[in-house]
Tab-separated table of C-alpha atoms in Angstrom:
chain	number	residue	atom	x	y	z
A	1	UNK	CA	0.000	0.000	0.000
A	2	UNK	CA	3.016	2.409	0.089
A	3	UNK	CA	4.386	1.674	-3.100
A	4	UNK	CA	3.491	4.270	-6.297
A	5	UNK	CA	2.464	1.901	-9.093
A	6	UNK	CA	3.807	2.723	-12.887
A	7	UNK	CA	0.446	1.916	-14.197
A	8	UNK	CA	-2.892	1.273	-12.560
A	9	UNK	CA	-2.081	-2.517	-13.343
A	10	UNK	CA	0.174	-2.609	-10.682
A	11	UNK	CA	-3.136	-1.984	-8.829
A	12	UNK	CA	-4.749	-4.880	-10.018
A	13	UNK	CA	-5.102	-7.962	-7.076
A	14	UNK	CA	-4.509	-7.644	-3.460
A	15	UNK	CA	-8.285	-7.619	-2.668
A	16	UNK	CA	-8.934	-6.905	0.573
A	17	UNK	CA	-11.236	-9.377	2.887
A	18	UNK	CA	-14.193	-8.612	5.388
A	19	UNK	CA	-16.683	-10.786	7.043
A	20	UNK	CA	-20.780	-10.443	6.229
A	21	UNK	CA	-21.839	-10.531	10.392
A	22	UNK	CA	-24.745	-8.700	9.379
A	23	UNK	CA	-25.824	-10.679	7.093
A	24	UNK	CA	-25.523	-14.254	8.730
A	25	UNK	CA	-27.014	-12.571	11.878
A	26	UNK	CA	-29.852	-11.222	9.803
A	27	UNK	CA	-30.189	-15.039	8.247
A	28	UNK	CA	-29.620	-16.771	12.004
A	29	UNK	CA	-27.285	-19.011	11.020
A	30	UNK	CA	-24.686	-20.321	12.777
A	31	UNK	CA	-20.666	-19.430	10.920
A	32	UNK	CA	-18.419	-17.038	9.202
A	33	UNK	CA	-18.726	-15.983	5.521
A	34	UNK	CA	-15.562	-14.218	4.335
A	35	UNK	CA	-15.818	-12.338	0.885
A	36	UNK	CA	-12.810	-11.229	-1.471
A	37	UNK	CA	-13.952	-7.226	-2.307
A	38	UNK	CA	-12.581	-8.048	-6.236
A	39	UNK	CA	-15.114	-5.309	-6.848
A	40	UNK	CA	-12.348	-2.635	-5.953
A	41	UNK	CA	-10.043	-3.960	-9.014
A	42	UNK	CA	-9.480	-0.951	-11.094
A	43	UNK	CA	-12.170	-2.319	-13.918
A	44	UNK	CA	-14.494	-2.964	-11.134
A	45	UNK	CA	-14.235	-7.106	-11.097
A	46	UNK	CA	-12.174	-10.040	-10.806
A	47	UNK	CA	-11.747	-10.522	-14.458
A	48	UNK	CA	-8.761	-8.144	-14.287
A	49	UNK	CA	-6.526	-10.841	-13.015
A	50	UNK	CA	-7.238	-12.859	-15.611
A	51	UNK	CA	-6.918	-10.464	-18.100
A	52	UNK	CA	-3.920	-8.951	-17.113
A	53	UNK	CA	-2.210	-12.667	-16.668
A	54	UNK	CA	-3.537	-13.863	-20.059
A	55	UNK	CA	-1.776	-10.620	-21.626
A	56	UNK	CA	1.568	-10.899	-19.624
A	57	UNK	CA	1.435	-15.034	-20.846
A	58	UNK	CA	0.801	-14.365	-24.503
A	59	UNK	CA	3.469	-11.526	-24.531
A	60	UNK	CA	5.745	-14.450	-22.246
A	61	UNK	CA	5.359	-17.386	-24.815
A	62	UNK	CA	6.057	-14.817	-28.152
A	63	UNK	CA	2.497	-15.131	-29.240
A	64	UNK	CA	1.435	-12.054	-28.610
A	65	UNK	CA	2.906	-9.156	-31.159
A	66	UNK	CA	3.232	-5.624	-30.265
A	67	UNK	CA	0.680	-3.828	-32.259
A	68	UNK	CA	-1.398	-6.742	-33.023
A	69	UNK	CA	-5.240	-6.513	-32.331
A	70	UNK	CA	-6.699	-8.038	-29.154
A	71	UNK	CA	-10.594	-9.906	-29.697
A	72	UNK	CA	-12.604	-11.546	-26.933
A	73	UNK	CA	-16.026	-12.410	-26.278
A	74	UNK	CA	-16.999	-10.970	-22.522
A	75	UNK	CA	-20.011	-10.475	-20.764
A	76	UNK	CA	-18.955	-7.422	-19.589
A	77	UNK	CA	-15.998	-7.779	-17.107
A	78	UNK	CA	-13.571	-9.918	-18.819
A	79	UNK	CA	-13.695	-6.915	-21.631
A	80	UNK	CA	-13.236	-4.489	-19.008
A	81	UNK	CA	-10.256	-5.792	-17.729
A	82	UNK	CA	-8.517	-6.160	-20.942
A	83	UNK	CA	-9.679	-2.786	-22.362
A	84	UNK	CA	-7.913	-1.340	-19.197
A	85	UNK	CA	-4.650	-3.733	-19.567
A	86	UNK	CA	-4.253	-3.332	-23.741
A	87	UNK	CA	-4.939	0.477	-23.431
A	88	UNK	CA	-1.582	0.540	-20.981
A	89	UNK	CA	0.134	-1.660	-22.842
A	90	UNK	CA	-0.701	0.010	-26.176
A	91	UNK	CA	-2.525	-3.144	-27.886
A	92	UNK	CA	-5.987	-2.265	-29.718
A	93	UNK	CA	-9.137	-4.210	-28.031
A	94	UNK	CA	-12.239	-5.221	-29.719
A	95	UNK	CA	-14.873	-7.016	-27.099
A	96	UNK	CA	-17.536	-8.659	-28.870
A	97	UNK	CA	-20.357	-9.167	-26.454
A	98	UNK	CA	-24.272	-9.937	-26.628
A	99	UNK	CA	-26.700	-7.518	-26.481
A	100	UNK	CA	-28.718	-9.455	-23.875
A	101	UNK	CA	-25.590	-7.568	-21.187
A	102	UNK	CA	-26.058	-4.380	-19.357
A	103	UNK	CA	-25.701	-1.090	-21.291
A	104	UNK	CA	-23.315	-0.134	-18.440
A	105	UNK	CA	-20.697	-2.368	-19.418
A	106	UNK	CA	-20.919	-1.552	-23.077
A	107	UNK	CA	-20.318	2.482	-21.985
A	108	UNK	CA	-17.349	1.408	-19.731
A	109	UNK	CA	-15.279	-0.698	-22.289
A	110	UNK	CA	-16.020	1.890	-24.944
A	111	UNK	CA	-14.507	4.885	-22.443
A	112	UNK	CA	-11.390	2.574	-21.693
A	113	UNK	CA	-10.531	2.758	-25.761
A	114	UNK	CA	-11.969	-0.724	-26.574
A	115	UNK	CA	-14.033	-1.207	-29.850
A	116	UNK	CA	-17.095	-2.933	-28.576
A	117	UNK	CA	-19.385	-5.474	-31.400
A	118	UNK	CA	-22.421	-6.158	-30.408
A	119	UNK	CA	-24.339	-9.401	-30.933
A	120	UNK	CA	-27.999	-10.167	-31.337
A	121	UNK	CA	-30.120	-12.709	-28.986
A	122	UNK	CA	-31.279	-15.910	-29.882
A	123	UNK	CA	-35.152	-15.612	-31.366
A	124	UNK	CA	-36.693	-15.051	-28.024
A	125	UNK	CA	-34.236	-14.193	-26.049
A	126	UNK	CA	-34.787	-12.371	-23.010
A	127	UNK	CA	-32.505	-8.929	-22.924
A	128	UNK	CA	-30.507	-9.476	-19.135
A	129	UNK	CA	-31.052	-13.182	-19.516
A	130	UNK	CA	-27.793	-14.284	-21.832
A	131	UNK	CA	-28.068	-18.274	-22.644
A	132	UNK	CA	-25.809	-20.917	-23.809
A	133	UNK	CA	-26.495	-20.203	-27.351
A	134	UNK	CA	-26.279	-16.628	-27.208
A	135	UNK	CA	-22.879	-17.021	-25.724
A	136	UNK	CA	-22.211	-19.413	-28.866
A	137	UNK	CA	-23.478	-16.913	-31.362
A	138	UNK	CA	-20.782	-13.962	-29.478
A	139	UNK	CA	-18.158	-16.753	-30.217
A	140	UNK	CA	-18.597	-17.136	-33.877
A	141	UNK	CA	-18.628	-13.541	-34.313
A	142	UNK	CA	-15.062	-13.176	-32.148
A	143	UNK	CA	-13.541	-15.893	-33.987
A	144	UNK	CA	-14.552	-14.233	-37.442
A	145	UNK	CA	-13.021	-11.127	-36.247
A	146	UNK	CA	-10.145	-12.954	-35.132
A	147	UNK	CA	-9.628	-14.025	-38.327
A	148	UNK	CA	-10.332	-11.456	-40.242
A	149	UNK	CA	-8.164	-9.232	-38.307
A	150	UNK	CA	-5.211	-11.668	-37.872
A	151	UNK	CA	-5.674	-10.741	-34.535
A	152	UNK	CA	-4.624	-12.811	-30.830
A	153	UNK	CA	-8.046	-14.198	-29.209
A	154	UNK	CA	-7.521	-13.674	-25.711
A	155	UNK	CA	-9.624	-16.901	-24.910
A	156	UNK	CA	-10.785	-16.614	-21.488
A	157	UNK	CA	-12.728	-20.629	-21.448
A	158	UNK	CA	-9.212	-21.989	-22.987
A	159	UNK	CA	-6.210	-19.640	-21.439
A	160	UNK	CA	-3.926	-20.759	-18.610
A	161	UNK	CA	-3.701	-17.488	-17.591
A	162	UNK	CA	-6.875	-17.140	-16.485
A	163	UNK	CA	-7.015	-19.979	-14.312
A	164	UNK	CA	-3.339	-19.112	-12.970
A	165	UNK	CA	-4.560	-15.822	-12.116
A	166	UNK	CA	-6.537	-17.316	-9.490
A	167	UNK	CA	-4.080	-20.000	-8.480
A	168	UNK	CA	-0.938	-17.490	-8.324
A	169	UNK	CA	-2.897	-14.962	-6.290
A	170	UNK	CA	-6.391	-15.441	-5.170
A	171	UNK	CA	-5.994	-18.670	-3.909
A	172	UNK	CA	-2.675	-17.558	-1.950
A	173	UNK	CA	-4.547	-14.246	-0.828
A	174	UNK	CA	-7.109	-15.862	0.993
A	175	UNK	CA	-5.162	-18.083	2.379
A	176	UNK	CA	-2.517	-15.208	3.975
A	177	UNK	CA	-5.290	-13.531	5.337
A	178	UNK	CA	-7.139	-15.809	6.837
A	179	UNK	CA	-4.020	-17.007	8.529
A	180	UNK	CA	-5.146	-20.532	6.804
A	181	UNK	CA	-8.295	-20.672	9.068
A	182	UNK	CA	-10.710	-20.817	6.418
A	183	UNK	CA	-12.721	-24.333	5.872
A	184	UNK	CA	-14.587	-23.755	2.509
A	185	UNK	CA	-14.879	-21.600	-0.908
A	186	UNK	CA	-18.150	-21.485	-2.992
A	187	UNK	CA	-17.921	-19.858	-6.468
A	188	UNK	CA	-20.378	-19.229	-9.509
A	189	UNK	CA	-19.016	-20.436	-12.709
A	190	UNK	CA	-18.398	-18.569	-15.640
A	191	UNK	CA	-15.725	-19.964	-17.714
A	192	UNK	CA	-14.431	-21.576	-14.118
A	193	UNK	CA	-11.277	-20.422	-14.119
A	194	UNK	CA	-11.616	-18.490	-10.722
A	195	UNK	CA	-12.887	-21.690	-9.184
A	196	UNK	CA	-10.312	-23.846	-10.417
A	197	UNK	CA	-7.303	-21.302	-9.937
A	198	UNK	CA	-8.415	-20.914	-6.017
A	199	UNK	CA	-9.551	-24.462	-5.497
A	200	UNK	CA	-5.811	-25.428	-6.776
A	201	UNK	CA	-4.296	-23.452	-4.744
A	202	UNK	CA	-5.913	-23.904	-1.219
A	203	UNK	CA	-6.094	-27.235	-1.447
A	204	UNK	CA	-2.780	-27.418	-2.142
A	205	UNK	CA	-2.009	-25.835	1.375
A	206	UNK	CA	-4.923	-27.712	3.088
A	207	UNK	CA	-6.901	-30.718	1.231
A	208	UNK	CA	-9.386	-30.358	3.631
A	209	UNK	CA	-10.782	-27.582	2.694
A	210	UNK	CA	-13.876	-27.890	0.726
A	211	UNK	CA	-14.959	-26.317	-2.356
A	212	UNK	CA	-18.187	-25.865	-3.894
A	213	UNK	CA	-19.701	-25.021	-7.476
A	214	UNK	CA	-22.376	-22.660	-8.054
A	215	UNK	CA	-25.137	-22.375	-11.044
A	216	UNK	CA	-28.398	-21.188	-11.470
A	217	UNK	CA	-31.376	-23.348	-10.466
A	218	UNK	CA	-32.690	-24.860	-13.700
A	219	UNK	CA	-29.482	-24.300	-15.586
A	220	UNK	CA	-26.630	-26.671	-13.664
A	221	UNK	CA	-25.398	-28.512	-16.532
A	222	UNK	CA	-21.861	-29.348	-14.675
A	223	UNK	CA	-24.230	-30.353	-11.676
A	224	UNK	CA	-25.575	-32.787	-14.314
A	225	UNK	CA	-29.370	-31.416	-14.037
A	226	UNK	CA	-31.740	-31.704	-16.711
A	227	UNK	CA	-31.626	-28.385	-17.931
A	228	UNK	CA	-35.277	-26.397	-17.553
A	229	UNK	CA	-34.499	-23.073	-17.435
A	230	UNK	CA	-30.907	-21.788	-19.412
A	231	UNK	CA	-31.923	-18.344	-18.997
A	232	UNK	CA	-31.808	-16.536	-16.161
A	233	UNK	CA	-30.575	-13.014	-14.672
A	234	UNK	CA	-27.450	-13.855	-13.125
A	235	UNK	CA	-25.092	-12.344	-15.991
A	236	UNK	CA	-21.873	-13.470	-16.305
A	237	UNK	CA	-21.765	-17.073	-15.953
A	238	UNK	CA	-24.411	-19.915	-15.568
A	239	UNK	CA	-24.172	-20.575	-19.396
A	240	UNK	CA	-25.272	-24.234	-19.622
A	241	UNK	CA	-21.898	-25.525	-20.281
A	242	UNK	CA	-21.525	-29.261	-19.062
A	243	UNK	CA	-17.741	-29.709	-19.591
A	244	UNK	CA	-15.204	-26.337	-18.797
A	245	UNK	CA	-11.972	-26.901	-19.308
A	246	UNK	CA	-10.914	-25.592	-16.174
A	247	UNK	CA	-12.782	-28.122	-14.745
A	248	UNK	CA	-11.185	-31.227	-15.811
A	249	UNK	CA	-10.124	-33.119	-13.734
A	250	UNK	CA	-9.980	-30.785	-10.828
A	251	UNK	CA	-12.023	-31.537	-7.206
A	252	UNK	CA	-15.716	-30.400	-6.821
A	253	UNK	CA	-16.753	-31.392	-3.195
A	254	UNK	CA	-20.529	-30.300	-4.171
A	255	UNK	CA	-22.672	-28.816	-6.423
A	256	UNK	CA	-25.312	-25.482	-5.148
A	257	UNK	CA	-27.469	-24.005	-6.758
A	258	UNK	CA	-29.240	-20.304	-7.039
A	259	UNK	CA	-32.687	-18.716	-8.280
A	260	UNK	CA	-32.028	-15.891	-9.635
A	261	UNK	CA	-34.407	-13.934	-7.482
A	262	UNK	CA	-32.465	-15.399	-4.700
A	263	UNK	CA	-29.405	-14.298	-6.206
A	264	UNK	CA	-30.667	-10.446	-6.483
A	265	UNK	CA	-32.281	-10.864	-2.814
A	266	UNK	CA	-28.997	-11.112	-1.051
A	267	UNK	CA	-27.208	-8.553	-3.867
A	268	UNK	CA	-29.951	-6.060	-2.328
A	269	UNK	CA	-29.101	-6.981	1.241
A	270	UNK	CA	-25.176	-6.897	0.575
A	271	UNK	CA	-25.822	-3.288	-0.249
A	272	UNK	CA	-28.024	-2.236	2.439
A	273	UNK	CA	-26.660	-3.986	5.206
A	274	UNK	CA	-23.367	-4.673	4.390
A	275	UNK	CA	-22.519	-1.398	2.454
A	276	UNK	CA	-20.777	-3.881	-0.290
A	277	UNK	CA	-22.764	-2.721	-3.941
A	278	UNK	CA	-21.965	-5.554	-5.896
A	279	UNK	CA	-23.937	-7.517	-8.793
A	280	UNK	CA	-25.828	-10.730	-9.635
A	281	UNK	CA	-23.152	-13.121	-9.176
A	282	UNK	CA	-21.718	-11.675	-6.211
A	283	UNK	CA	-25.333	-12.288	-4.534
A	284	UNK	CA	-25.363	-15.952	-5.893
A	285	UNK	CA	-21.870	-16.294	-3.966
A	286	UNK	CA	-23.200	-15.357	-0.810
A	287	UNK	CA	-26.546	-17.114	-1.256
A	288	UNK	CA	-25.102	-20.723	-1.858
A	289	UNK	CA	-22.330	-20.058	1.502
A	290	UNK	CA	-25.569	-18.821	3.432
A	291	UNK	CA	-26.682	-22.557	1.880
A	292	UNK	CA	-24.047	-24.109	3.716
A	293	UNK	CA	-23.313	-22.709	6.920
A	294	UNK	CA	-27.408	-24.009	7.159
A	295	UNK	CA	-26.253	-27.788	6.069
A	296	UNK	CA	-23.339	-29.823	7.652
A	297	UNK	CA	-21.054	-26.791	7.224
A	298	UNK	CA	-23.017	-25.125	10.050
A	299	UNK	CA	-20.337	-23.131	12.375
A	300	UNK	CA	-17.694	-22.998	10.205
A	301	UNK	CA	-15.963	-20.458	8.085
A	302	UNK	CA	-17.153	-19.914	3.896
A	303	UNK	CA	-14.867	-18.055	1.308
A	304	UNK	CA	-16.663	-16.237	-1.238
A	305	UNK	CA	-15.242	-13.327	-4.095
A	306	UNK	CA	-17.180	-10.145	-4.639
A	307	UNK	CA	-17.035	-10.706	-8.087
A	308	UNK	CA	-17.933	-7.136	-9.348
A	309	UNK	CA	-19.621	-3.502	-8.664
A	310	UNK	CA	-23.296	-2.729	-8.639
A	311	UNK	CA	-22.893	-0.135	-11.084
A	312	UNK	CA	-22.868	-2.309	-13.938
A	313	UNK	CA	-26.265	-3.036	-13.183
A	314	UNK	CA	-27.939	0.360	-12.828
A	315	UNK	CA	-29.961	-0.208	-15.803
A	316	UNK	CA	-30.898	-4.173	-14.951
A	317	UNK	CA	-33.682	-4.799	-12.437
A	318	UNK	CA	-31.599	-5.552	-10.119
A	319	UNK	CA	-31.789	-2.001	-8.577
A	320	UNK	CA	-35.277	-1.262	-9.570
């Protein structure tokens, strides 16, 4: 904290951690929740770790040019991140997202320098509700781009970097301050890297510990559900996707899942009672470790990550 950065990616990381009293109190159960405030990242979510580690990996291994074009599909955050790292390190960024994502994020990456494509929904689509197949339409278009622009595709469901992100510093964060006293982690999957980069890491240090994936009710295709509802308001992640790479092989110690009215609930009472203004996934977080401090995990203490800020929901119904 004394140290004068030479960019603002030096700022990127280093999280801090506070525990949600209130909110177990309010809830009457028995434990400790612990959340990661990633929301304080400079691109206001945790997908600046991976982004800046993909970058710094591309640009390690030689493939990765200077002046070459960046392309990624992102809900939002991932683009976010690297808009803020390819602006500093002078690469252009196009983020090709669907239009089913809040406006906010759209106005953000465009500010930060990045040339944002926008996608079109799946015939009846629901906007705030991305699917599986609207994330697969976004993919086409950023691999035609990549293409046509002979540009690097930043990858973020394929890249080591973003799950090392997560294992290099997340992981090892929690664990140094918690002192190691921490007995489980719940995350809500996206492309998985943060789960599998954290879950690496602390049980590396203590196999004990026990870590949990979260989805949407209706739409937990790792869970191996049948799959009723693939849309749903809990943006980035939940996208229906049975088999992440990030996944493979790794430990899951059990499966949660989230409405997405339950997710917004506790998003709503982060805010008010716990002063933290975070979005739809951060709320799922908390929801499934309020889940287990209820179940055999009752008394113990739950890790969780603020994924990213309330303000790049203003226009959802989340605040309404």
């Amino acid at each position: 904290m004394n140290k004068v950065y030479d960019s603002v990616i030096g700022a990127i990381g280093n999280t801090p951690l506070v525990k949600l009293d209130r909110l177990t109190r309010m809830h009457g159960v028995d434990g400790t929740i612990i959340a990661k405030l990633d929301y304080l990242n400079p691109g206001f979510s945790k997908k600046d770790r991976a982004a800046l580690e993909i970058i710094e990996e591309a640009e390690a291994q030689g493939i990765l040019s200077t002046g070459q074009t960046v392309v990624e599909l992102t809900s939002g955050n991932m683009g976010t991140g690297l808009a803020i790292v390819c602006a500093i390190k002078g690469y252009q960024f196009v983020a090709v997202m669907s239009k089913g994502n809040s406006e906010e994020r759209v106005r953000m990456m465009r500010a930060l320098g990045a040339e944002v494509v926008l996608v079109d929904q799946l015939h009846g689509s629901l906007p705030g509700q991305v699917s599986g197949g609207d994330l697969e339409r976004v993919n086409e278009e950023a691999v035609r781009i990549t293409t046509e622009r002979g540009a690097f595709r930043a990858d973020q469901f394929f890249r080591d970097g973003n799950w090392r992100a997560h294992y290099n510093h997340t992981g090892l964060e929690f664990w140094e301050q918690t002192g190691g006293c921490l007995d489980a982690f719940v995350d809500f999957l996206g492309s998985g890297g943060t789960y599998a980069g954290v879950t690496k890491s602390l049980k590396e240090r203590n196999s004990e510990i026990r870590c949990f994936v979260v989805e949407p009710v209706g739409a937990a295709a790792v869970a191996g559900q049948d799959i009723t509802q693939p849309e749903h308001p809990i943006q980035g992640g939940g996208y229906v996707i049975p088999n992440l790479a990030f996944l493979d092989g790794l430990p899951i110690d059990g499966y949660l899942q989230v409405s997405g009215g339950e997710a917004k609930r506790i998003a709503r009472e982060l805010a008010r009672f716990e002063g933290i203004f975070a979005g739809f996934s951060s709320g799922a977080n908390v929801a499934a470790a309020l889940q287990l401090l209820q179940s055999d995990l009752r008394g113990k203490t739950v890790a969780v990550m603020i994924c990213d800020s309330g303000l790049k929901y203003l226009s959802t119904d989340l605040w309404s």
